GROMACS .gro file of C-alpha atoms in nm:
model
  495
    1MET     CA    1   1.350 -19.948  -6.756
    2SER     CA    2   1.570 -20.223  -6.772
    3ASP     CA    3   1.704 -20.319  -6.437
    4THR     CA    4   2.026 -20.529  -6.355
    5ARG     CA    5   1.918 -20.678  -6.033
    6VAL     CA    6   2.119 -20.933  -5.905
    7PRO     CA    7   2.102 -21.211  -5.617
    8THR     CA    8   2.135 -20.988  -5.284
    9THR     CA    9   2.365 -21.169  -5.061
   10ASP     CA   10   2.760 -21.037  -5.031
   11PRO     CA   11   3.028 -21.255  -5.168
   12HIS     CA   12   3.159 -21.401  -4.808
   13PRO     CA   13   2.904 -21.541  -4.620
   14GLN     CA   14   2.867 -21.408  -4.252
   15ALA     CA   15   2.887 -21.713  -3.971
   16GLY     CA   16   2.688 -21.511  -3.732
   17THR     CA   17   2.542 -21.204  -3.638
   18THR     CA   18   2.840 -21.127  -3.385
   19PRO     CA   19   3.164 -21.009  -3.534
   20ALA     CA   20   3.441 -21.222  -3.469
   21PRO     CA   21   3.747 -21.107  -3.296
   22SER     CA   22   4.014 -20.937  -3.567
   23SER     CA   23   4.219 -21.270  -3.494
   24ALA     CA   24   3.925 -21.468  -3.589
   25ILE     CA   25   3.817 -21.259  -3.905
   26PRO     CA   26   4.002 -21.405  -4.211
   27ALA     CA   27   4.043 -21.172  -4.460
   28PRO     CA   28   3.943 -21.332  -4.787
   29PRO     CA   29   4.181 -21.415  -5.048
   30ALA     CA   30   4.147 -21.109  -5.274
   31ALA     CA   31   4.328 -21.274  -5.612
   32THR     CA   32   4.107 -21.601  -5.588
   33THR     CA   33   3.739 -21.536  -5.422
   34PRO     CA   34   3.564 -21.372  -5.703
   35ALA     CA   35   3.259 -21.164  -5.621
   36THR     CA   36   2.897 -21.296  -5.693
   37THR     CA   37   2.774 -21.009  -5.833
   38LEU     CA   38   2.994 -20.786  -6.044
   39LEU     CA   39   3.009 -20.406  -6.097
   40THR     CA   40   3.049 -20.319  -6.442
   41PRO     CA   41   3.284 -20.018  -6.546
   42LEU     CA   42   2.986 -19.808  -6.634
   43GLY     CA   43   2.837 -19.916  -6.242
   44LEU     CA   44   3.167 -19.816  -6.131
   45LEU     CA   45   3.130 -19.483  -6.270
   46THR     CA   46   2.824 -19.436  -6.130
   47VAL     CA   47   2.856 -19.459  -5.777
   48LEU     CA   48   3.185 -19.294  -5.806
   49LEU     CA   49   2.987 -19.007  -5.965
   50GLY     CA   50   2.745 -19.054  -5.647
   51ALA     CA   51   3.041 -19.053  -5.384
   52ALA     CA   52   3.154 -18.684  -5.608
   53LEU     CA   53   2.846 -18.480  -5.504
   54PRO     CA   54   2.864 -18.519  -5.136
   55LEU     CA   55   3.228 -18.460  -5.110
   56ILE     CA   56   3.189 -18.159  -5.369
   57ASP     CA   57   2.934 -18.013  -5.196
   58PHE     CA   58   3.103 -17.986  -4.844
   59PHE     CA   59   3.382 -17.772  -5.024
   60ILE     CA   60   3.183 -17.612  -5.307
   61VAL     CA   61   2.968 -17.341  -5.087
   62ASN     CA   62   3.376 -17.182  -4.957
   63VAL     CA   63   3.392 -16.979  -5.262
   64ALA     CA   64   3.034 -16.852  -5.267
   65LEU     CA   65   3.008 -16.755  -4.890
   66PRO     CA   66   3.064 -16.373  -4.985
   67THR     CA   67   2.796 -16.382  -5.238
   68ILE     CA   68   2.578 -16.552  -5.006
   69ASP     CA   69   2.623 -16.293  -4.752
   70GLU     CA   70   2.571 -15.989  -4.937
   71ASP     CA   71   2.279 -16.141  -5.134
   72LEU     CA   72   2.097 -16.287  -4.785
   73ARG     CA   73   2.269 -16.071  -4.531
   74ALA     CA   74   2.347 -16.360  -4.361
   75GLY     CA   75   2.614 -16.251  -4.106
   76PRO     CA   76   2.919 -16.459  -4.000
   77ALA     CA   77   2.757 -16.648  -3.747
   78MET     CA   78   2.469 -16.756  -4.036
   79LEU     CA   79   2.740 -16.855  -4.293
   80GLU     CA   80   2.898 -17.076  -4.052
   81MET     CA   81   2.592 -17.238  -4.006
   82VAL     CA   82   2.542 -17.295  -4.370
   83VAL     CA   83   2.892 -17.473  -4.359
   84ALA     CA   84   2.872 -17.659  -4.039
   85GLY     CA   85   2.493 -17.764  -4.065
   86TYR     CA   86   2.559 -17.945  -4.385
   87GLY     CA   87   2.901 -18.130  -4.210
   88VAL     CA   88   2.753 -18.172  -3.883
   89SER     CA   89   2.422 -18.402  -4.014
   90TYR     CA   90   2.654 -18.566  -4.250
   91ALA     CA   91   2.918 -18.657  -4.029
   92MET     CA   92   2.643 -18.784  -3.762
   93LEU     CA   93   2.425 -19.041  -3.991
   94LEU     CA   94   2.684 -19.161  -4.160
   95VAL     CA   95   2.740 -19.480  -3.980
   96LEU     CA   96   2.369 -19.509  -3.972
   97GLY     CA   97   2.341 -19.497  -4.364
   98GLY     CA   98   2.594 -19.765  -4.394
   99ARG     CA   99   2.400 -20.011  -4.151
  100LEU     CA  100   2.081 -19.928  -4.318
  101GLY     CA  101   2.253 -20.022  -4.659
  102ASP     CA  102   2.312 -20.329  -4.491
  103MET     CA  103   2.001 -20.426  -4.358
  104ILE     CA  104   1.774 -20.324  -4.674
  105GLY     CA  105   1.998 -20.266  -4.950
  106ARG     CA  106   2.289 -20.050  -5.090
  107ARG     CA  107   2.146 -20.037  -5.418
  108ARG     CA  108   1.819 -19.896  -5.306
  109LEU     CA  109   1.923 -19.682  -5.043
  110PHE     CA  110   2.195 -19.558  -5.326
  111LEU     CA  111   1.885 -19.476  -5.468
  112TRP     CA  112   1.692 -19.282  -5.204
  113GLY     CA  113   2.016 -19.101  -5.139
  114LEU     CA  114   2.046 -18.991  -5.460
  115ALA     CA  115   1.680 -18.874  -5.523
  116ALA     CA  116   1.689 -18.677  -5.187
  117PHE     CA  117   2.018 -18.498  -5.255
  118GLY     CA  118   1.873 -18.417  -5.568
  119VAL     CA  119   1.582 -18.261  -5.394
  120THR     CA  120   1.770 -18.074  -5.082
  121SER     CA  121   1.994 -17.972  -5.360
  122LEU     CA  122   1.705 -17.797  -5.515
  123ALA     CA  123   1.582 -17.650  -5.179
  124CYS     CA  124   1.946 -17.485  -5.075
  125GLY     CA  125   1.945 -17.313  -5.484
  126LEU     CA  126   1.583 -17.182  -5.390
  127ALA     CA  127   1.616 -17.015  -5.043
  128PRO     CA  128   1.479 -16.721  -5.008
  129ASP     CA  129   1.668 -16.644  -4.677
  130ALA     CA  130   1.931 -16.747  -4.459
  131TRP     CA  131   1.748 -16.952  -4.227
  132THR     CA  132   1.602 -17.156  -4.466
  133LEU     CA  133   1.946 -17.258  -4.652
  134VAL     CA  134   2.060 -17.360  -4.309
  135ILE     CA  135   1.798 -17.592  -4.267
  136ALA     CA  136   1.826 -17.701  -4.634
  137ARG     CA  137   2.212 -17.789  -4.603
  138VAL     CA  138   2.120 -17.981  -4.276
  139ALA     CA  139   1.881 -18.205  -4.471
  140GLN     CA  140   2.124 -18.230  -4.806
  141GLY     CA  141   2.391 -18.331  -4.506
  142GLY     CA  142   2.141 -18.610  -4.426
  143ALA     CA  143   2.076 -18.729  -4.770
  144ALA     CA  144   2.479 -18.748  -4.839
  145ALA     CA  145   2.489 -18.969  -4.532
  146LEU     CA  146   2.256 -19.189  -4.714
  147LEU     CA  147   2.458 -19.177  -5.037
  148LEU     CA  148   2.805 -19.209  -4.989
  149PRO     CA  149   2.857 -19.534  -4.751
  150GLN     CA  150   2.688 -19.716  -5.011
  151VAL     CA  151   2.957 -19.682  -5.249
  152LEU     CA  152   3.250 -19.872  -5.081
  153ALA     CA  153   3.015 -20.097  -4.953
  154THR     CA  154   2.904 -20.182  -5.286
  155ILE     CA  155   3.266 -20.216  -5.427
  156GLN     CA  156   3.355 -20.430  -5.152
  157ALA     CA  157   3.065 -20.648  -5.214
  158THR     CA  158   3.110 -20.659  -5.609
  159THR     CA  159   3.451 -20.680  -5.683
  160ALA     CA  160   3.757 -20.899  -5.599
  161GLY     CA  161   4.122 -20.887  -5.671
  162LYS     CA  162   4.273 -20.622  -5.858
  163ARG     CA  163   3.958 -20.526  -6.002
  164ARG     CA  164   3.889 -20.425  -5.585
  165ALA     CA  165   4.224 -20.261  -5.572
  166LYS     CA  166   4.188 -20.044  -5.893
  167ALA     CA  167   3.789 -19.944  -5.801
  168VAL     CA  168   3.937 -19.848  -5.434
  169SER     CA  169   4.161 -19.622  -5.553
  170LEU     CA  170   3.985 -19.457  -5.840
  171TYR     CA  171   3.722 -19.383  -5.542
  172GLY     CA  172   3.994 -19.240  -5.329
  173GLY     CA  173   4.116 -19.059  -5.602
  174THR     CA  174   3.728 -18.917  -5.641
  175ALA     CA  175   3.735 -18.818  -5.290
  176GLY     CA  176   4.064 -18.597  -5.290
  177VAL     CA  177   3.978 -18.477  -5.648
  178SER     CA  178   3.634 -18.369  -5.551
  179SER     CA  179   3.703 -18.187  -5.230
  180ALA     CA  180   3.928 -17.970  -5.475
  181VAL     CA  181   3.726 -17.972  -5.772
  182GLY     CA  182   3.409 -17.843  -5.525
  183GLN     CA  183   3.597 -17.478  -5.501
  184VAL     CA  184   3.713 -17.462  -5.857
  185LEU     CA  185   3.353 -17.539  -5.947
  186GLY     CA  186   3.220 -17.314  -5.729
  187GLY     CA  187   3.464 -17.030  -5.817
  188LEU     CA  188   3.338 -17.121  -6.234
  189LEU     CA  189   2.960 -17.136  -6.156
  190VAL     CA  190   2.950 -16.822  -5.914
  191SER     CA  191   3.152 -16.614  -6.159
  192ALA     CA  192   2.954 -16.705  -6.475
  193ASP     CA  193   2.646 -16.595  -6.291
  194LEU     CA  194   2.410 -16.825  -6.512
  195ALA     CA  195   2.065 -16.658  -6.587
  196GLY     CA  196   2.150 -16.433  -6.283
  197SER     CA  197   2.155 -16.730  -6.040
  198GLY     CA  198   2.477 -16.613  -5.880
  199TRP     CA  199   2.562 -16.828  -5.545
  200ARG     CA  200   2.246 -17.072  -5.602
  201ALA     CA  201   2.395 -17.218  -5.894
  202VAL     CA  202   2.647 -17.425  -5.681
  203PHE     CA  203   2.376 -17.612  -5.581
  204LEU     CA  204   2.112 -17.600  -5.836
  205VAL     CA  205   2.397 -17.850  -6.083
  206ASN     CA  206   2.344 -18.146  -5.858
  207VAL     CA  207   1.989 -18.145  -5.980
  208PRO     CA  208   2.079 -18.276  -6.305
  209ILE     CA  209   2.372 -18.457  -6.213
  210ALA     CA  210   2.152 -18.636  -5.948
  211ALA     CA  211   1.883 -18.726  -6.195
  212ALA     CA  212   2.130 -18.850  -6.424
  213ALA     CA  213   2.320 -19.043  -6.170
  214TRP     CA  214   1.969 -19.215  -6.051
  215LEU     CA  215   1.895 -19.290  -6.427
  216LEU     CA  216   2.244 -19.465  -6.457
  217ALA     CA  217   2.231 -19.617  -6.104
  218ALA     CA  218   1.870 -19.824  -6.164
  219ARG     CA  219   2.008 -19.954  -6.467
  220THR     CA  220   2.387 -20.060  -6.360
  221VAL     CA  221   2.428 -20.085  -6.025
  222PRO     CA  222   2.376 -20.422  -5.869
  223GLU     CA  223   2.164 -20.446  -5.558
  224THR     CA  224   2.370 -20.638  -5.205
  225ARG     CA  225   2.322 -20.665  -4.883
  226SER     CA  226   2.422 -20.808  -4.569
  227PRO     CA  227   2.287 -21.195  -4.557
  228HIS     CA  228   2.201 -21.150  -4.212
  229PRO     CA  229   2.062 -20.816  -4.137
  230SER     CA  230   2.071 -20.721  -3.765
  231ARG     CA  231   1.837 -20.437  -3.598
  232VAL     CA  232   1.957 -20.075  -3.562
  233ASP     CA  233   2.142 -20.025  -3.271
  234GLY     CA  234   1.929 -19.744  -3.138
  235THR     CA  235   2.120 -19.645  -2.836
  236GLY     CA  236   2.459 -19.648  -3.007
  237THR     CA  237   2.313 -19.446  -3.305
  238VAL     CA  238   2.199 -19.160  -3.037
  239LEU     CA  239   2.539 -19.114  -2.850
  240LEU     CA  240   2.737 -19.114  -3.182
  241ALA     CA  241   2.540 -18.855  -3.260
  242VAL     CA  242   2.540 -18.675  -2.986
  243SER     CA  243   2.903 -18.727  -2.961
  244LEU     CA  244   2.950 -18.559  -3.306
  245ILE     CA  245   2.718 -18.290  -3.231
  246THR     CA  246   2.862 -18.179  -2.860
  247LEU     CA  247   3.221 -18.160  -3.050
  248LEU     CA  248   3.134 -18.018  -3.425
  249LEU     CA  249   2.904 -17.801  -3.339
  250PRO     CA  250   3.063 -17.592  -3.057
  251LEU     CA  251   3.388 -17.585  -3.251
  252THR     CA  252   3.250 -17.479  -3.604
  253GLU     CA  253   2.985 -17.197  -3.423
  254GLY     CA  254   3.176 -17.127  -3.163
  255ARG     CA  255   3.384 -16.866  -3.268
  256ALA     CA  256   3.124 -16.686  -3.490
  257ALA     CA  257   2.884 -16.686  -3.229
  258GLY     CA  258   3.159 -16.523  -2.961
  259TRP     CA  259   3.224 -16.860  -2.752
  260PRO     CA  260   2.909 -16.830  -2.524
  261LEU     CA  261   2.810 -17.043  -2.286
  262TRP     CA  262   2.665 -17.327  -2.443
  263SER     CA  263   2.931 -17.397  -2.634
  264TRP     CA  264   3.172 -17.472  -2.334
  265LEU     CA  265   2.908 -17.667  -2.229
  266LEU     CA  266   2.888 -17.914  -2.499
  267LEU     CA  267   3.280 -17.937  -2.545
  268GLY     CA  268   3.244 -18.029  -2.152
  269VAL     CA  269   2.978 -18.316  -2.219
  270PHE     CA  270   3.175 -18.446  -2.516
  271PRO     CA  271   3.425 -18.699  -2.351
  272PHE     CA  272   3.134 -18.807  -2.111
  273VAL     CA  273   2.943 -18.881  -2.428
  274ALA     CA  274   3.228 -19.057  -2.614
  275VAL     CA  275   3.305 -19.286  -2.318
  276ALA     CA  276   2.924 -19.370  -2.279
  277PHE     CA  277   2.946 -19.453  -2.651
  278VAL     CA  278   3.246 -19.701  -2.627
  279LEU     CA  279   3.104 -19.855  -2.358
  280VAL     CA  280   2.779 -19.927  -2.491
  281GLU     CA  281   2.916 -20.072  -2.830
  282ARG     CA  282   3.166 -20.315  -2.629
  283ARG     CA  283   2.877 -20.434  -2.382
  284ALA     CA  284   2.635 -20.513  -2.702
  285GLU     CA  285   2.895 -20.674  -2.897
  286GLN     CA  286   2.942 -20.928  -2.559
  287VAL     CA  287   2.604 -21.006  -2.506
  288GLY     CA  288   2.594 -21.094  -2.869
  289ARG     CA  289   2.374 -20.792  -3.028
  290THR     CA  290   2.523 -20.644  -3.348
  291PRO     CA  291   2.625 -20.265  -3.252
  292LEU     CA  292   2.646 -19.997  -3.469
  293VAL     CA  293   3.041 -19.973  -3.487
  294PRO     CA  294   3.129 -20.293  -3.377
  295PRO     CA  295   3.484 -20.262  -3.153
  296SER     CA  296   3.620 -20.582  -3.314
  297LEU     CA  297   3.629 -20.396  -3.650
  298LEU     CA  298   3.851 -20.112  -3.498
  299ARG     CA  299   4.056 -20.384  -3.377
  300ILE     CA  300   4.164 -20.513  -3.723
  301PRO     CA  301   4.518 -20.361  -3.771
  302SER     CA  302   4.479 -20.237  -4.094
  303VAL     CA  303   4.154 -20.035  -3.991
  304HIS     CA  304   4.270 -19.899  -3.669
  305SER     CA  305   4.627 -19.816  -3.842
  306GLY     CA  306   4.477 -19.656  -4.148
  307LEU     CA  307   4.187 -19.459  -3.950
  308ALA     CA  308   4.465 -19.322  -3.709
  309MET     CA  309   4.660 -19.128  -4.013
  310LEU     CA  310   4.303 -19.082  -4.187
  311VAL     CA  311   4.210 -18.860  -3.923
  312PRO     CA  312   4.520 -18.558  -3.911
  313PHE     CA  313   4.521 -18.573  -4.297
  314SER     CA  314   4.156 -18.517  -4.321
  315VAL     CA  315   4.195 -18.227  -4.048
  316GLY     CA  316   4.505 -18.087  -4.237
  317PHE     CA  317   4.325 -18.120  -4.567
  318GLY     CA  318   4.001 -17.947  -4.468
  319GLY     CA  319   4.146 -17.660  -4.295
  320PHE     CA  320   4.391 -17.602  -4.600
  321MET     CA  321   4.100 -17.585  -4.837
  322PHE     CA  322   3.905 -17.362  -4.611
  323VAL     CA  323   4.204 -17.105  -4.510
  324VAL     CA  324   4.324 -17.075  -4.872
  325ALA     CA  325   3.959 -16.977  -5.045
  326VAL     CA  326   3.938 -16.719  -4.784
  327ALA     CA  327   4.316 -16.572  -4.808
  328LEU     CA  328   4.277 -16.581  -5.191
  329GLN     CA  329   3.944 -16.377  -5.192
  330ASN     CA  330   4.006 -16.165  -4.895
  331GLY     CA  331   4.405 -16.127  -4.889
  332LEU     CA  332   4.510 -16.129  -5.229
  333HIS     CA  333   4.159 -16.020  -5.373
  334TYR     CA  334   4.080 -16.291  -5.615
  335GLY     CA  335   3.761 -16.329  -5.770
  336PRO     CA  336   3.561 -16.625  -5.735
  337PHE     CA  337   3.718 -16.822  -6.054
  338ALA     CA  338   4.086 -16.714  -5.948
  339ALA     CA  339   4.053 -16.856  -5.616
  340GLY     CA  340   3.897 -17.191  -5.775
  341LEU     CA  341   4.111 -17.192  -6.078
  342SER     CA  342   4.448 -17.153  -5.807
  343LEU     CA  343   4.344 -17.496  -5.682
  344ALA     CA  344   4.359 -17.636  -6.037
  345PRO     CA  345   4.692 -17.805  -6.044
  346LEU     CA  346   4.627 -17.960  -5.754
  347CYS     CA  347   4.328 -18.143  -5.895
  348ALA     CA  348   4.513 -18.284  -6.214
  349THR     CA  349   4.820 -18.370  -6.000
  350PHE     CA  350   4.594 -18.552  -5.732
  351PHE     CA  351   4.421 -18.706  -6.017
  352LEU     CA  352   4.736 -18.834  -6.177
  353ALA     CA  353   4.887 -18.961  -5.858
  354SER     CA  354   4.598 -19.161  -5.753
  355LEU     CA  355   4.623 -19.323  -6.079
  356ALA     CA  356   4.947 -19.449  -6.037
  357GLY     CA  357   4.886 -19.551  -5.655
  358PRO     CA  358   4.737 -19.925  -5.750
  359ARG     CA  359   5.099 -19.996  -5.931
  360LEU     CA  360   5.310 -19.837  -5.706
  361VAL     CA  361   5.163 -19.977  -5.369
  362GLN     CA  362   5.169 -20.315  -5.472
  363ARG     CA  363   5.567 -20.276  -5.550
  364PHE     CA  364   5.624 -20.036  -5.254
  365GLY     CA  365   5.384 -20.103  -5.019
  366ARG     CA  366   5.305 -19.853  -4.694
  367ARG     CA  367   5.641 -19.682  -4.854
  368VAL     CA  368   5.435 -19.515  -5.107
  369VAL     CA  369   5.229 -19.330  -4.803
  370LEU     CA  370   5.556 -19.231  -4.640
  371THR     CA  371   5.665 -19.080  -5.015
  372GLY     CA  372   5.358 -18.868  -5.021
  373SER     CA  373   5.309 -18.738  -4.677
  374LEU     CA  374   5.706 -18.605  -4.739
  375ILE     CA  375   5.590 -18.495  -5.115
  376GLN     CA  376   5.317 -18.302  -4.900
  377ALA     CA  377   5.537 -18.155  -4.672
  378SER     CA  378   5.752 -18.028  -4.976
  379GLY     CA  379   5.439 -17.876  -5.122
  380LEU     CA  380   5.337 -17.661  -4.869
  381LEU     CA  381   5.677 -17.532  -4.773
  382ALA     CA  382   5.711 -17.412  -5.158
  383LEU     CA  383   5.373 -17.230  -5.086
  384ALA     CA  384   5.439 -17.077  -4.788
  385LEU     CA  385   5.772 -16.961  -4.951
  386THR     CA  386   5.565 -16.806  -5.246
  387PHE     CA  387   5.314 -16.623  -5.013
  388ARG     CA  388   5.596 -16.481  -4.820
  389ALA     CA  389   5.781 -16.366  -5.087
  390GLY     CA  390   5.540 -16.231  -5.325
  391TRP     CA  391   5.266 -16.101  -5.111
  392PRO     CA  392   5.022 -15.955  -5.218
  393ASP     CA  393   5.110 -15.971  -5.583
  394VAL     CA  394   5.109 -16.346  -5.599
  395SER     CA  395   4.971 -16.477  -5.921
  396VAL     CA  396   4.752 -16.809  -6.010
  397ALA     CA  397   5.069 -16.899  -6.211
  398GLY     CA  398   5.281 -16.825  -5.925
  399LEU     CA  399   5.095 -17.088  -5.669
  400ALA     CA  400   5.088 -17.333  -5.982
  401PRO     CA  401   5.399 -17.543  -5.859
  402GLY     CA  402   5.334 -17.543  -5.477
  403MET     CA  403   4.987 -17.641  -5.535
  404ALA     CA  404   5.121 -17.945  -5.814
  405VAL     CA  405   5.366 -18.048  -5.569
  406LEU     CA  406   5.067 -18.093  -5.331
  407GLY     CA  407   4.836 -18.238  -5.499
  408VAL     CA  408   5.102 -18.505  -5.576
  409GLY     CA  409   5.193 -18.606  -5.205
  410GLN     CA  410   4.806 -18.606  -5.108
  411GLY     CA  411   4.725 -18.780  -5.412
  412LEU     CA  412   5.007 -19.065  -5.309
  413VAL     CA  413   4.796 -19.068  -4.980
  414LEU     CA  414   4.471 -19.071  -4.944
  415PRO     CA  415   4.363 -19.349  -5.221
  416VAL     CA  416   4.616 -19.552  -5.038
  417LEU     CA  417   4.457 -19.523  -4.667
  418VAL     CA  418   4.133 -19.581  -4.826
  419ARG     CA  419   4.278 -19.927  -4.933
  420ILE     CA  420   4.433 -19.982  -4.610
  421VAL     CA  421   4.120 -19.938  -4.420
  422LEU     CA  422   3.930 -20.158  -4.615
  423SER     CA  423   4.174 -20.435  -4.717
  424GLU     CA  424   4.099 -20.703  -4.433
  425LEU     CA  425   3.724 -20.580  -4.384
  426PRO     CA  426   3.488 -20.866  -4.369
  427ALA     CA  427   3.270 -20.842  -4.709
  428THR     CA  428   2.948 -20.859  -4.444
  429GLN     CA  429   3.087 -20.563  -4.255
  430ALA     CA  430   3.127 -20.386  -4.586
  431GLY     CA  431   2.811 -20.122  -4.529
  432VAL     CA  432   2.929 -20.031  -4.121
  433GLY     CA  433   3.307 -20.011  -4.230
  434SER     CA  434   3.247 -19.764  -4.497
  435GLY     CA  435   3.041 -19.585  -4.263
  436VAL     CA  436   3.298 -19.545  -3.992
  437MET     CA  437   3.582 -19.479  -4.235
  438VAL     CA  438   3.368 -19.181  -4.431
  439THR     CA  439   3.256 -19.065  -4.100
  440THR     CA  440   3.648 -19.062  -3.992
  441GLN     CA  441   3.700 -18.854  -4.264
  442GLN     CA  442   3.449 -18.649  -4.293
  443SER     CA  443   3.486 -18.536  -3.913
  444GLY     CA  444   3.842 -18.485  -3.979
  445LEU     CA  445   3.754 -18.203  -4.243
  446ALA     CA  446   3.515 -18.055  -4.019
  447LEU     CA  447   3.760 -18.041  -3.751
  448GLY     CA  448   4.041 -17.905  -3.987
  449VAL     CA  449   3.804 -17.598  -4.062
  450ALA     CA  450   3.694 -17.556  -3.727
  451THR     CA  451   4.051 -17.551  -3.574
  452LEU     CA  452   4.283 -17.456  -3.855
  453GLY     CA  453   3.999 -17.200  -3.958
  454THR     CA  454   3.972 -17.070  -3.609
  455LEU     CA  455   4.345 -17.045  -3.584
  456PHE     CA  456   4.384 -16.820  -3.894
  457LEU     CA  457   4.076 -16.614  -3.794
  458ALA     CA  458   4.193 -16.542  -3.455
  459LEU     CA  459   4.516 -16.426  -3.585
  460LEU     CA  460   4.390 -16.205  -3.838
  461PRO     CA  461   4.371 -15.883  -3.619
  462SER     CA  462   4.714 -15.912  -3.480
  463LEU     CA  463   4.909 -16.031  -3.756
  464GLY     CA  464   4.737 -15.921  -4.089
  465ILE     CA  465   4.584 -16.208  -4.367
  466ARG     CA  466   4.963 -16.328  -4.486
  467ASP     CA  467   5.103 -16.408  -4.145
  468ALA     CA  468   4.808 -16.597  -4.027
  469LEU     CA  469   4.772 -16.827  -4.343
  470LEU     CA  470   5.165 -16.869  -4.304
  471SER     CA  471   5.124 -16.978  -3.948
  472VAL     CA  472   4.873 -17.188  -4.099
  473LEU     CA  473   5.039 -17.332  -4.318
  474LEU     CA  474   5.305 -17.383  -4.034
  475ALA     CA  475   5.080 -17.576  -3.860
  476GLN     CA  476   4.984 -17.785  -4.124
  477LEU     CA  477   5.310 -17.869  -4.174
  478LEU     CA  478   5.335 -18.010  -3.828
  479ILE     CA  479   5.081 -18.226  -3.874
  480VAL     CA  480   5.159 -18.369  -4.213
  481LEU     CA  481   5.516 -18.435  -4.008
  482GLY     CA  482   5.303 -18.633  -3.787
  483THR     CA  483   5.117 -18.832  -3.999
  484THR     CA  484   5.460 -18.947  -4.168
  485ALA     CA  485   5.532 -19.069  -3.830
  486LEU     CA  486   5.218 -19.272  -3.820
  487ALA     CA  487   5.292 -19.397  -4.125
  488LEU     CA  488   5.534 -19.636  -4.030
  489ARG     CA  489   5.244 -19.841  -3.796
  490LEU     CA  490   5.078 -19.903  -4.175
  491PRO     CA  491   5.112 -20.272  -4.280
  492ARG     CA  492   5.448 -20.332  -4.482
  493ALA     CA  493   5.230 -20.492  -4.752
  494VAL     CA  494   4.911 -20.366  -4.881
  495ARG     CA  495   4.632 -20.635  -5.040
   0.00000   0.00000   0.00000
């Protein structure tokens, strides 16, 4: 097998092992500083395929949950764990995955992640009972955490100027479209019941895709790593993991388990562990060590303003995808295929808007995000009115206009936010910066499922499915209006 391995240094050497304050980190001139190693179009396609797999799998299971419940007799608590196990382990290990890629090679970690993702997907698809499926999903989330941070880090380290802007926009489009495609594909596979596989096909389909991506990556993805690799921040890694577990686990599992004492204890512990993590990371940077999440990285204006908007956007997006999947199947009695198909207009317009993003943002800057947020709000309002007026006879075609408008708005927001967060990121911190951003996005998606999903399920007994759904859409509309205000803090011009 041929190999395109090339020099392993990043395009912009690091001056020292301790990140400098944001004011001391000059952003490399994107138009004039070429990357030492180039990512070919086929290599870019390959890493984007690798990025799509973990994102698709976060959502693909939503439409398969009723079938899993019927086949494995899982029950509500176990079904929550099928979703939460993947999301928590994925979010918990993302930053570590980015740091390991910086240390031992991003291409190498990408290949390891693809192989592990394929094996754990096979384990999910062959699971004989609910507990085995939960354990396999936790392992699958860990594999995804090895894989995904290497994508943005590789793009940052092997592209520059307009090529980087286009690649980052394509990544943002892939991230958004993959989330919706997951539910469309999941509905199609469950309905097709290939060879009697039923829900198992939503996991087994990953195996040949991961294998093909592995073969392509071995030939087309260049190797890069930080020229000054540092030791893993063990204390920071443990504290970040405990912080995410104490927040995400009770929020995703507490309702299904009846809010037992342990869920409240974990939520009570969370703020103390989170503060301890911040203090440890700050101290590590002050004494010259390299923390897991360098505080100076978060002081870069484009990073902190972009992440501040990415959190509520992801919360709304994650909650919407989960609630709509449940409402369409349980309220409108859509089958898995129809429930997935209803999101197809959102997928299409999201992708088209993300393709237009690079040219629009070059001309209009942050106004693209402001406009996208307002369009997203219009789409949510249109869907709410459609559900209110047509329930319970709302067709897939009747949902299409609102879904299409929503997709345009989201497609103008997410890819631009990704580009903003990465725009001033030093190439030597590409891995950790990508890990921080993806962890923020993933945690937001999980929080959206936990908070908006819990709101929806809590309102069902008293309001019914339609009014519970309308309440969640109203809550998401308020979140979108909040993100519109946060867009005013973004840099006026986007590199």
